[in-house]
XYZ file of C-alpha atoms in Angstrom:
133
model
C 3.565 -70.105 101.010
C 3.975 -68.041 97.869
C 2.536 -67.820 95.001
C 5.143 -69.245 93.155
C 4.267 -72.621 95.921
C 0.648 -71.912 95.361
C 0.529 -72.452 91.641
C 2.553 -75.424 91.782
C 0.256 -77.324 94.716
C -2.622 -75.833 92.796
C -1.591 -77.998 89.689
C -0.521 -80.731 91.393
C -4.006 -81.105 93.463
C -6.140 -80.531 89.805
C -3.840 -83.832 88.401
C -4.672 -85.359 92.247
C -7.858 -84.747 91.184
C -8.626 -85.596 87.603
C -5.944 -89.098 88.429
C -8.908 -89.896 91.585
C -12.219 -89.712 88.881
C -10.726 -91.022 85.467
C -9.845 -94.232 87.541
C -13.649 -94.680 88.207
C -15.299 -93.660 85.832
C -12.596 -95.269 82.740
C -13.536 -98.163 85.109
C -16.964 -98.166 85.205
C -16.527 -97.210 82.292
C -15.105 -100.777 80.875
C -17.529 -102.566 83.331
C -20.538 -101.148 80.886
C -18.887 -102.227 77.599
C -17.787 -105.122 78.606
C -21.262 -106.050 80.420
C -23.480 -104.189 78.655
C -26.435 -106.771 78.603
C -27.306 -105.966 81.718
C -26.787 -102.705 82.239
C -29.292 -102.223 79.608
C -31.845 -104.824 81.238
C -30.896 -102.365 84.341
C -31.396 -99.128 83.245
C -34.786 -100.685 81.018
C -35.541 -101.384 84.732
C -35.448 -97.749 86.391
C -36.573 -95.956 83.839
C -34.317 -94.437 81.728
C -35.589 -94.457 78.109
C -34.155 -96.059 74.918
C -32.062 -98.607 77.459
C -30.508 -100.421 75.289
C -29.284 -96.787 73.083
C -28.616 -94.984 76.621
C -26.248 -97.501 78.021
C -24.042 -97.645 75.564
C -23.465 -93.951 76.006
C -23.113 -93.343 78.691
C -20.426 -96.052 79.254
C -18.186 -95.297 76.336
C -18.977 -91.854 77.709
C -17.428 -93.230 81.011
C -14.896 -94.589 79.350
C -13.394 -92.081 77.147
C -14.476 -88.971 79.079
C -12.845 -90.847 81.563
C -9.286 -91.485 79.454
C -9.445 -87.501 78.419
C -9.722 -86.524 82.396
C -6.887 -88.824 82.986
C -5.099 -86.788 80.779
C -6.432 -83.699 80.622
C -6.995 -83.307 77.296
C -10.107 -81.001 76.635
C -11.531 -81.129 79.780
C -14.317 -79.901 79.949
C -16.597 -81.485 77.929
C -16.028 -84.755 79.146
C -16.253 -83.124 83.056
C -19.567 -81.971 81.776
C -20.729 -85.165 80.632
C -19.583 -87.378 83.348
C -21.378 -85.048 85.814
C -24.582 -85.301 83.903
C -24.713 -88.410 84.369
C -23.981 -88.761 87.866
C -27.091 -86.334 87.913
C -29.392 -89.180 86.146
C -27.696 -92.040 88.125
C -28.716 -89.506 91.859
C -31.833 -88.332 90.316
C -33.106 -92.749 89.348
C -31.352 -94.202 91.204
C -30.371 -93.219 94.188
C -32.355 -91.060 95.021
C -35.183 -93.570 97.222
C -31.967 -95.299 99.036
C -31.007 -92.410 101.331
C -27.820 -90.663 101.318
C -25.708 -93.328 102.063
C -26.402 -95.005 98.883
C -25.725 -91.853 96.861
C -22.875 -89.744 98.870
C -19.855 -91.422 95.916
C -22.197 -90.240 93.439
C -22.473 -87.006 95.157
C -18.356 -86.802 96.337
C -17.924 -87.570 91.893
C -20.895 -84.987 90.445
C -18.762 -82.333 93.099
C -15.043 -84.052 91.602
C -16.856 -83.420 87.969
C -17.706 -79.847 88.087
C -15.323 -78.848 90.155
C -13.129 -79.631 87.111
C -14.938 -78.011 84.766
C -14.788 -75.193 86.434
C -10.477 -75.377 87.189
C -9.488 -76.668 84.498
C -7.161 -79.801 84.231
C -4.116 -77.413 85.017
C -0.518 -77.600 83.919
C 0.472 -80.637 84.245
C -2.730 -81.702 81.032
C -1.881 -82.510 77.372
C -3.974 -78.967 77.405
C -1.491 -76.965 79.305
C 1.182 -78.950 76.472
C -0.959 -77.871 73.729
C -1.070 -74.332 74.868
C -5.569 -74.725 75.409
C -6.647 -72.961 77.885
C -10.318 -75.088 78.195
């Protein structure tokens, strides 16, 4: 495989990674926003401070961050924020339930961390705008 093929495969792989991460976070973010009362109650029950505010912060971050990841716009910002959300979810909710409960969150943490490190690739708004982010 030559360098051009490698580069093309790398950028397609980044696009696929972005599409998968975006789908999950857009779906869950919208669910949080439209079911905010339940999310606020859940956050309060698991000990997240300021659950009324943090439910909105997490829901909007997941939804808008998912759209930013989908389009490849300033991808490092939402990727870092989404990774932080996954760390908090793992530590506050999933850790006590064992690996089986945490495995999807761990995968999402690794995926968002990878996007934060690698960027959005050639098939993105960042690339179209000439940005390196």
